[in-house]
Short mmCIF file of C-alpha atoms and ligand atoms in Angstrom, two decimals:
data_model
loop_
_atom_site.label_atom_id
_atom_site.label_comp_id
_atom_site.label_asym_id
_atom_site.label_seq_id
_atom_site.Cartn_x
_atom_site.Cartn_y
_atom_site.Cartn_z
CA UNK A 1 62.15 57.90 42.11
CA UNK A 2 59.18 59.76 42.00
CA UNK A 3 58.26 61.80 45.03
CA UNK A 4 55.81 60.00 47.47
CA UNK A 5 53.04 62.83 47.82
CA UNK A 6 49.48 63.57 49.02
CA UNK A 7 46.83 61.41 47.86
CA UNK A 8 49.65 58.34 47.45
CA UNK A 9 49.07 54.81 50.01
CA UNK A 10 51.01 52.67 50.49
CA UNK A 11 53.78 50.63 52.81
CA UNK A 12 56.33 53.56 52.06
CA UNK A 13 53.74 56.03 53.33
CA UNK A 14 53.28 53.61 56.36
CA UNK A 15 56.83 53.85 56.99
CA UNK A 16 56.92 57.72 56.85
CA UNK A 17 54.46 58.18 59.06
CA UNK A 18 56.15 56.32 61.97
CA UNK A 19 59.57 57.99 61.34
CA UNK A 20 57.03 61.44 61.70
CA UNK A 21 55.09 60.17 65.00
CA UNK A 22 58.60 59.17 66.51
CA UNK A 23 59.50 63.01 65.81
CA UNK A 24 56.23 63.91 67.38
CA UNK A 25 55.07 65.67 64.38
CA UNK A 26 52.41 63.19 63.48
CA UNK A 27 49.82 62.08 65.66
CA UNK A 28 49.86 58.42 65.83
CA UNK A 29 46.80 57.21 63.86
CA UNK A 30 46.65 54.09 61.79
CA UNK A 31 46.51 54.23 58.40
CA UNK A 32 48.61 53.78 55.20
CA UNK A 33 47.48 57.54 52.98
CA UNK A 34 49.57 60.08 52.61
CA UNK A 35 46.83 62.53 54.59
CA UNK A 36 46.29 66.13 54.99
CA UNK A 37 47.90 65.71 58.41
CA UNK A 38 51.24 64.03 56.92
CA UNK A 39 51.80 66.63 54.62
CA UNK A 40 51.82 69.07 57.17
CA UNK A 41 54.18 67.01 59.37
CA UNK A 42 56.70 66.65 56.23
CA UNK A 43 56.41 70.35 55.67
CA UNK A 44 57.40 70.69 59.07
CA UNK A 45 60.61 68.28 59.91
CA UNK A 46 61.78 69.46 55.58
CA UNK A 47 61.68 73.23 57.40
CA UNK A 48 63.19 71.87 60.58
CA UNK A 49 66.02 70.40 58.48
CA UNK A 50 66.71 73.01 56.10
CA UNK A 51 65.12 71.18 53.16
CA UNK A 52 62.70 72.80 50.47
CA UNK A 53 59.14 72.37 52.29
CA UNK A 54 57.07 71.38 48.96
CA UNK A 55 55.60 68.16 51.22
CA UNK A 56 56.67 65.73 49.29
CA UNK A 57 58.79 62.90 49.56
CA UNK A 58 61.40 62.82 47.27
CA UNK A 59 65.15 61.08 47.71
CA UNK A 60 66.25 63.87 49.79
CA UNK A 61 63.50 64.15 52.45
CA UNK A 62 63.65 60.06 52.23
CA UNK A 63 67.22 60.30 53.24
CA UNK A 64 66.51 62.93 55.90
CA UNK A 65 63.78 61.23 57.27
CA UNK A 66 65.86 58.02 57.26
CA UNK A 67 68.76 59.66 59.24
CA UNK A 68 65.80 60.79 61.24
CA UNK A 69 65.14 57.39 62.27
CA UNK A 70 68.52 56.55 64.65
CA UNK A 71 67.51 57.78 68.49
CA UNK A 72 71.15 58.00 70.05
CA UNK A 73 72.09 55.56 72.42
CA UNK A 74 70.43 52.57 69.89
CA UNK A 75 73.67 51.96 68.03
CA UNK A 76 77.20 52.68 68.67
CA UNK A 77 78.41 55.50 66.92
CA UNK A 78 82.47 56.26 65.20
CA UNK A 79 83.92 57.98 62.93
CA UNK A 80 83.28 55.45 59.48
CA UNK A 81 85.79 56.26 56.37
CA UNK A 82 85.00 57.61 53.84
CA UNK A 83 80.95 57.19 54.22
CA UNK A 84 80.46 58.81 57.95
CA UNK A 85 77.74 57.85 60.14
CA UNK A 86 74.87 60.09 60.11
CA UNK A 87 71.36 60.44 61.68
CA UNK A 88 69.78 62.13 63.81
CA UNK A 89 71.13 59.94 67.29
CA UNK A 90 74.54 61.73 65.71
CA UNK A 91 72.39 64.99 65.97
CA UNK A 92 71.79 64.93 69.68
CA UNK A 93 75.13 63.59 70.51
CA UNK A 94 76.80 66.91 69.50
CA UNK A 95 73.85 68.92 71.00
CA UNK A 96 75.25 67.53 73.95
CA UNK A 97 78.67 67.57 73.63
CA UNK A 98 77.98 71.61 72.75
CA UNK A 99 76.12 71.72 75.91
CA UNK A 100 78.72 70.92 78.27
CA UNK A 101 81.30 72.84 76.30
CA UNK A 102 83.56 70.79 73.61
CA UNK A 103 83.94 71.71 70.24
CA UNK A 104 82.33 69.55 67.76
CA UNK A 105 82.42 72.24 65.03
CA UNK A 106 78.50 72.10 64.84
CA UNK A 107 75.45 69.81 64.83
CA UNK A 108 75.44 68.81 61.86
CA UNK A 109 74.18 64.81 62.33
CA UNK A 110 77.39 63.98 60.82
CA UNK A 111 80.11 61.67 62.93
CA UNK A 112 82.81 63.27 61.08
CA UNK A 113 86.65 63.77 63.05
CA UNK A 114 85.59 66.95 64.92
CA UNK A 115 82.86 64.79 66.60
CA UNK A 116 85.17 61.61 67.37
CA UNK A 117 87.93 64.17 68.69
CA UNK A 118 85.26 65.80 71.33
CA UNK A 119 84.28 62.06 72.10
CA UNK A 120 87.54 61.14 72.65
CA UNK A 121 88.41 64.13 75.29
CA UNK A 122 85.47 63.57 77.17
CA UNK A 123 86.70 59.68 77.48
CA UNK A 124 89.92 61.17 78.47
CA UNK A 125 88.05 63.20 81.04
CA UNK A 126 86.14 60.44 82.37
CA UNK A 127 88.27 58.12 82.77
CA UNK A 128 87.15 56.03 79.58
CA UNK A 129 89.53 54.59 77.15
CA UNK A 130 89.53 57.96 74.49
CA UNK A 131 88.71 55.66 71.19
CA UNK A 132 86.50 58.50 69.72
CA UNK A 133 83.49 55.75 69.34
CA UNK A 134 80.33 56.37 71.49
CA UNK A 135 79.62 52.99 72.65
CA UNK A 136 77.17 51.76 75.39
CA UNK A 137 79.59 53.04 78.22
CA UNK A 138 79.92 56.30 76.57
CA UNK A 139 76.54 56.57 76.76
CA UNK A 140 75.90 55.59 79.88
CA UNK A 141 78.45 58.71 81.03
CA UNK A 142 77.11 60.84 78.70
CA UNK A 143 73.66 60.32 80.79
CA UNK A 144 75.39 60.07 84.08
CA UNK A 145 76.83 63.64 82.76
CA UNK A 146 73.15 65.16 80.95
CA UNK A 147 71.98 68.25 80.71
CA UNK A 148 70.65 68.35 83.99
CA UNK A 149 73.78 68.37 85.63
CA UNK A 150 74.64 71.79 86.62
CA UNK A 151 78.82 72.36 86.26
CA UNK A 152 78.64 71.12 82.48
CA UNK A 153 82.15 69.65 81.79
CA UNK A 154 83.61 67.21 84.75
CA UNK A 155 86.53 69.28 83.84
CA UNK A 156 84.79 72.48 85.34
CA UNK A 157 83.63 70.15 88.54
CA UNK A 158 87.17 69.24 88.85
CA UNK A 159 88.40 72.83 88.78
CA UNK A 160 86.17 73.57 91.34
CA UNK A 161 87.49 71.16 94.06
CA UNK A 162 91.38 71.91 92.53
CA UNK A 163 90.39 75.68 93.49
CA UNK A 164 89.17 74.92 96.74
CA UNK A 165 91.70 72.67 97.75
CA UNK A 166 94.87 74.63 96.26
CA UNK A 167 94.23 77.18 99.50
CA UNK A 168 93.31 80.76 99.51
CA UNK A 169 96.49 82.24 98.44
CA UNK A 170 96.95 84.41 94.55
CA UNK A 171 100.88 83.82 94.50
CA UNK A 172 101.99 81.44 92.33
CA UNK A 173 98.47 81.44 90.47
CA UNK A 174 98.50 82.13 86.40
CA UNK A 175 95.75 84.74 85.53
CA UNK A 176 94.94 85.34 81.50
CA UNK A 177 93.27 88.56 80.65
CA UNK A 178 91.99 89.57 77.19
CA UNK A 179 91.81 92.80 76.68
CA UNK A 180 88.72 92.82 73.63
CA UNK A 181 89.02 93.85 70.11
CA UNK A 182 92.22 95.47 69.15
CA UNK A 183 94.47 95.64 65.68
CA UNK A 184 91.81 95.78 62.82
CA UNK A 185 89.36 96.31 64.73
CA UNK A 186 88.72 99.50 67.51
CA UNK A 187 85.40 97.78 69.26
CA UNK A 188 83.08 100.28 70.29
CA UNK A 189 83.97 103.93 68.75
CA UNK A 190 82.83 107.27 69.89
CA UNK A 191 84.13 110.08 67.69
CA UNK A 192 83.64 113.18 70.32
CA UNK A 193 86.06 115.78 71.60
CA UNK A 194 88.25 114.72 74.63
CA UNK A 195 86.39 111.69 75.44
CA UNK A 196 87.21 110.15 72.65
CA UNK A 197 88.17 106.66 73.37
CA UNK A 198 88.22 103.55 71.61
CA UNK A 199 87.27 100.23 73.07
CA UNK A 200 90.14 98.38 72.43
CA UNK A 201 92.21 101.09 73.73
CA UNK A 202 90.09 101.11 76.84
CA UNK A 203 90.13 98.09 77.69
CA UNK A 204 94.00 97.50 76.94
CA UNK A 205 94.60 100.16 79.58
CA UNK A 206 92.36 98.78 82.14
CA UNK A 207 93.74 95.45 81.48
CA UNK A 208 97.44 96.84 82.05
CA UNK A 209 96.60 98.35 85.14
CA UNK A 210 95.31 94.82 86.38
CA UNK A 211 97.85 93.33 85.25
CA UNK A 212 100.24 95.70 87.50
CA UNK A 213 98.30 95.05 90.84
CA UNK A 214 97.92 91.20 89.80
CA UNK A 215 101.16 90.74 89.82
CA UNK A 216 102.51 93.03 92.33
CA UNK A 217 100.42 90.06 94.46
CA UNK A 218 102.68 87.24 92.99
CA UNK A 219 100.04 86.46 90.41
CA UNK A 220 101.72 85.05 87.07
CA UNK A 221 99.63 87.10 84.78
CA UNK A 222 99.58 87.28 80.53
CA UNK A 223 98.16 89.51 78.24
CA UNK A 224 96.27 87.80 75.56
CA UNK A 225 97.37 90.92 72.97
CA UNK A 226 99.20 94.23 73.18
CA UNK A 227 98.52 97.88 73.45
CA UNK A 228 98.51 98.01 69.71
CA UNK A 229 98.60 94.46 67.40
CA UNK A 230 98.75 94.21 63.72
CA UNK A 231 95.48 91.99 63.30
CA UNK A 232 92.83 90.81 65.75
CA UNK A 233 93.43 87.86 67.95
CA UNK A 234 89.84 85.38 66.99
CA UNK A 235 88.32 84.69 70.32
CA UNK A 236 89.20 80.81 70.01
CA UNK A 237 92.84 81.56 69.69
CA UNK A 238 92.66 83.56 73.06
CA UNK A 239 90.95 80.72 74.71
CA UNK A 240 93.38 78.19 72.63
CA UNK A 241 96.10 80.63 74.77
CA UNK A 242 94.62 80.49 77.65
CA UNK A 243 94.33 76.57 77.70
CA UNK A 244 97.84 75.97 76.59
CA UNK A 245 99.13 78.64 79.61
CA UNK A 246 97.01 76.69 82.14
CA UNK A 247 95.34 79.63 83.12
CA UNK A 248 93.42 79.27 87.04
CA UNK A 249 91.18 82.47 85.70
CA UNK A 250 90.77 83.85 82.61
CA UNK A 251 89.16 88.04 82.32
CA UNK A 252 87.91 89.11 79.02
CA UNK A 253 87.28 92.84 79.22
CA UNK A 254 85.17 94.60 76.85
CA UNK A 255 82.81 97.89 76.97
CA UNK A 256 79.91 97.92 75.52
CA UNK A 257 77.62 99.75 73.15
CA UNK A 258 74.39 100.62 71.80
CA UNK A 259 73.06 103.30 69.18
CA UNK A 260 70.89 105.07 71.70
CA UNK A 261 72.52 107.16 74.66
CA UNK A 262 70.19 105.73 77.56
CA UNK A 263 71.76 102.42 77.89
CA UNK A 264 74.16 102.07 80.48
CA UNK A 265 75.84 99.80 83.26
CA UNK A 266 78.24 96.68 84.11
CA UNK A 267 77.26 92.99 82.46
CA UNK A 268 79.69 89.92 82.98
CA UNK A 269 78.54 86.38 81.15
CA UNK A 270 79.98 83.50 81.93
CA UNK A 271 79.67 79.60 79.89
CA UNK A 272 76.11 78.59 80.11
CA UNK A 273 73.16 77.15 77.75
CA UNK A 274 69.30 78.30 77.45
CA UNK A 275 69.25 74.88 78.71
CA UNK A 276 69.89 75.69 82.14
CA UNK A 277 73.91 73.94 81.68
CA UNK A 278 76.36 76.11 83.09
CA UNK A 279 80.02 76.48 84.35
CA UNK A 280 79.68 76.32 88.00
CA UNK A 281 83.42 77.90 88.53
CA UNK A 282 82.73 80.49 86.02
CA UNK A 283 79.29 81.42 87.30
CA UNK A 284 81.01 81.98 90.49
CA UNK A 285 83.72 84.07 89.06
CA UNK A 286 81.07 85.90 86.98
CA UNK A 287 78.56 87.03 90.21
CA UNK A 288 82.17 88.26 92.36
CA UNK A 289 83.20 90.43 89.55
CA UNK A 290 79.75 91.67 89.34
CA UNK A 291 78.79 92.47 92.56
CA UNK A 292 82.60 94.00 93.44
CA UNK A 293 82.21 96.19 90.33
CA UNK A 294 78.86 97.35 91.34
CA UNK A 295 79.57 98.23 94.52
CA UNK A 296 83.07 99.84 94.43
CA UNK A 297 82.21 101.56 91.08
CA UNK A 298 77.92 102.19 91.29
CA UNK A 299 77.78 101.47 87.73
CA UNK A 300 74.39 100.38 86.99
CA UNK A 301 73.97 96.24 87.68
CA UNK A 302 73.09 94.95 84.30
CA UNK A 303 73.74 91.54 86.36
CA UNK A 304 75.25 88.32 85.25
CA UNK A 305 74.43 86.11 81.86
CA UNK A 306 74.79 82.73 80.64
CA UNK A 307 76.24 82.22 77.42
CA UNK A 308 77.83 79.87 74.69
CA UNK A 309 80.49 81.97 72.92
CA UNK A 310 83.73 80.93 72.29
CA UNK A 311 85.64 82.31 74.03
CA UNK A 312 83.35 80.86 77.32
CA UNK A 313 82.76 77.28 75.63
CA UNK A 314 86.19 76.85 74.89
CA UNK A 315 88.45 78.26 77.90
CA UNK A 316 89.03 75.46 80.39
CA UNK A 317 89.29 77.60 83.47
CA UNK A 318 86.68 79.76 85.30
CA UNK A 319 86.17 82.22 82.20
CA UNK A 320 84.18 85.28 82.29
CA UNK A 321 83.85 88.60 79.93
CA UNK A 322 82.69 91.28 81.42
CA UNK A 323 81.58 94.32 79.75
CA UNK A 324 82.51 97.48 82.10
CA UNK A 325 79.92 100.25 81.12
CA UNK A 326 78.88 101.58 78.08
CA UNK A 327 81.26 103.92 75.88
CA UNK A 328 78.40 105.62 74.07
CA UNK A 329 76.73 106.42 77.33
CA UNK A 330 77.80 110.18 78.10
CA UNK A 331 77.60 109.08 81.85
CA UNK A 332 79.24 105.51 81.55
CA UNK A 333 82.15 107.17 79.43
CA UNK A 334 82.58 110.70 81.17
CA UNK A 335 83.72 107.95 84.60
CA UNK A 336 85.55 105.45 82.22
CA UNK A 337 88.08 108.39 80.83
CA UNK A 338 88.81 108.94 84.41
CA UNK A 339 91.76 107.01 85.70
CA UNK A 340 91.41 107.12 89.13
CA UNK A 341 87.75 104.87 88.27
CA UNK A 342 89.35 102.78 85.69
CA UNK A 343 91.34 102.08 89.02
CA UNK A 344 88.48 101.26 91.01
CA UNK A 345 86.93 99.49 88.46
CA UNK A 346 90.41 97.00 88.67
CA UNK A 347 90.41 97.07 92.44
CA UNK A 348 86.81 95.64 92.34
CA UNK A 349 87.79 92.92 89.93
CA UNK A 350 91.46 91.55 91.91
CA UNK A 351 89.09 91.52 94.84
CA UNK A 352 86.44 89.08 92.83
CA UNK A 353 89.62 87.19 91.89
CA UNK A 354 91.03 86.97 95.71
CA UNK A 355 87.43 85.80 96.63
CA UNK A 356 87.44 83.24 94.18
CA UNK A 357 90.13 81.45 95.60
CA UNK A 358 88.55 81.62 99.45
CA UNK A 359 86.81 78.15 100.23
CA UNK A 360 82.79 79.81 100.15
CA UNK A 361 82.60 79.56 104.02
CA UNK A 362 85.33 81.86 104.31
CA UNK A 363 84.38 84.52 101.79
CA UNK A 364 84.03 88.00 102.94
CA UNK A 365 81.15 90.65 102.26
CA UNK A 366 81.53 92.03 98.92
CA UNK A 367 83.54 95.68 98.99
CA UNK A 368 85.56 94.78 101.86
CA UNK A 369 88.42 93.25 100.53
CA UNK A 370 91.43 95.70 100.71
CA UNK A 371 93.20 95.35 97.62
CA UNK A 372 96.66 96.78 99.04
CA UNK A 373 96.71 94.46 101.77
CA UNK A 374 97.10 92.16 99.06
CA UNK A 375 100.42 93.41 98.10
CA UNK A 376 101.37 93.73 101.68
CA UNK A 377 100.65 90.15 102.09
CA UNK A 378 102.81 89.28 99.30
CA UNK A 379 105.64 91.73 100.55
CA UNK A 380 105.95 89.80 103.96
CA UNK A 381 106.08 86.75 102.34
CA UNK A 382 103.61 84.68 102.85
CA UNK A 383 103.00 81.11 101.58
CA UNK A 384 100.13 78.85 100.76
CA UNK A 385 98.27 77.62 103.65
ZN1 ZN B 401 83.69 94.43 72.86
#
């Protein structure tokens, strides 16, 4: 077929136009000529979707723009075999289904079997039956469910009331902490004297030491690597670990680091969109460790973030990496080689993990949690209340 171009009229041109106004890159004006105006819009949604932007028509852009036609919700949507489903209705499905945190691979507009499996668990989830098709009822959770709703995942808003209604207690719980980085690769390096450190070193240590004082509370705690592994553990197979251990929390540690020597402080992201969608649990989690690092360690507050990696999509628990200071800040790294503050620096974050388990009308000013009380608690053997 030869490319419809400028200059062309036509019922085809018709056509293109609408699918363009419906993308709101046309202005809707009567008219069957291939404009000025409609060139520009082509160039536009053939950028938007990757294509060559020459502004013509041609059987790709047609297919595109065809795709481009479905808005979701009009038809219901499975995984076909072996011609999938696509469009761009397929498109904003997995938008969404990234939003609130289950793995569709990527948006690609395809329905393909990563899509129908990240249906099917948020069926499961919902309490629909999990067929993997996005039907009318799907749809109407998916809506009931948007973007708007703060907490993402009804998984996460069911972790919340599971945490608040398990007591305020750590024994028993199951805490997963990742020590960053490690075999292959060291993380942040800094090749200097006696403060030489790596980051995966660093961080292994601190997380031992948590691990210590976790569990000298009766928390069941796992490493997600050791001190020194042969390769390095992807970030969705420590989230995949962390899921399949049931994990109540899950602690990535990392330090940070930047070329210039100025940059310093404490940062700790939790799951979240630029959409405003976030993990309510983990958000929680995230602004405790924070604030109890700041305050027990005055490393600089580099405060909390929102964001969609991995290793926060994918855990199912309240999930947060923080990154404790910066190793190639002489200040940051001169406190981070010192044990007794790597200790301080683990008081600060059992604390943010005790807190997390007190309903939030009972949680205490930040700092004043005594950390060996903790153990003392455990030692006199208490039980859940
Ligand atoms: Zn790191």
């Amino acid at each position: 077929m030869r490319p419809i171009r400028s200059g062309d009229r036509g019922p085809a041109v018709t056509e293109i136009r609408a699918v363009l106004t419906g993308l709101d890159l046309l202005a809707a004006t009567p008219g069957d000529e291939f404009d000025v105006a409609t060139e520009r819009a082509v160039r536009a949604f053939q950028q938007s979707r990757g294509l060559s932007a020459d502004g013509r028509v041609g059987a790709e852009t047609w297919r595109a723009l065809d795709a481009a036609r479905w808005r979701l919700g009009a038809r219901t949507l499975y995984h076909a075999v072996p011609d999938p489903l696509t469009g761009e209705d397929v498109r904003s499905l997995q938008e969404r289904l990234l939003e609130m945190g289950y793995d569709v691979g990527g948006a690609d507009a395809v329905y393909g079997v990563r899509t129908s499996r990240a249906v099917a668990q948020f069926q499961r989830e919902v309490g629909l039956k999990p067929d993997g098709s996005c039907g009318p009822y799907t749809m109407g959770a998916l809506r009931r469910l948007g973007r708007k709703v703060v907490g993402g995942r009804p998984q996460w808003l069911r972790e919340s009331d599971a945490i608040r209604q398990s007591g305020p207690t750590l024994v028993g719980r199951t805490v997963v902490i990742d020590p960053g980085h490690g075999g292959t690769d060291p993380g942040v390096v800094v090749p200097d004297g006696a403060l030489r450190w790596t980051e995966a070193d660093l961080v292994h240590d601190l997380a031992s030491r948590l691990e210590g004082r976790l569990a000298a509370a009766g928390v069941r705690v796992q490493l997600t690597r050791g001190p020194a592994p042969r390769d390095c553990l992807p970030d969705v197979d420590r989230a995949e670990l962390a899921n399949s251990l049931g994990a109540d929390v899950f602690i990535s540690l990392h330090t940070d680091g930047h070329p210039g020597p100025a940059a310093d402080g404490v940062a700790t992201y939790h799951y979240g969109t630029d959409n405003g969608v976030t993990s309510a649990t983990g958000e929680r989690l995230a602004g405790l460790v924070q604030r109890e690092i700041v305050a027990r360690t005055g490393l600089r507050d580099c405060r909390t973030h929102a964001k969609a990696w991995d290793l926060l999509r994918l855990t199912r628990m309240p999930a947060v990496r923080v990154e404790v200071g910066y190793l190639t800040s002489p200040q940051d790294r001169a406190r981070l080689v010192d044990p007794r503050f790597r200790d301080r620096v683990v008081e600060a974050i059992m604390a943010a993990v005790q807190r997390m388990f007190f309903p939030i009308e009972r949680d205490v000013p930040t700092g004043s949690i005594d950390v060996s009380t903790l153990r003392a608690v455990v030692a006199a053997g208490a039980v859940r209340d």
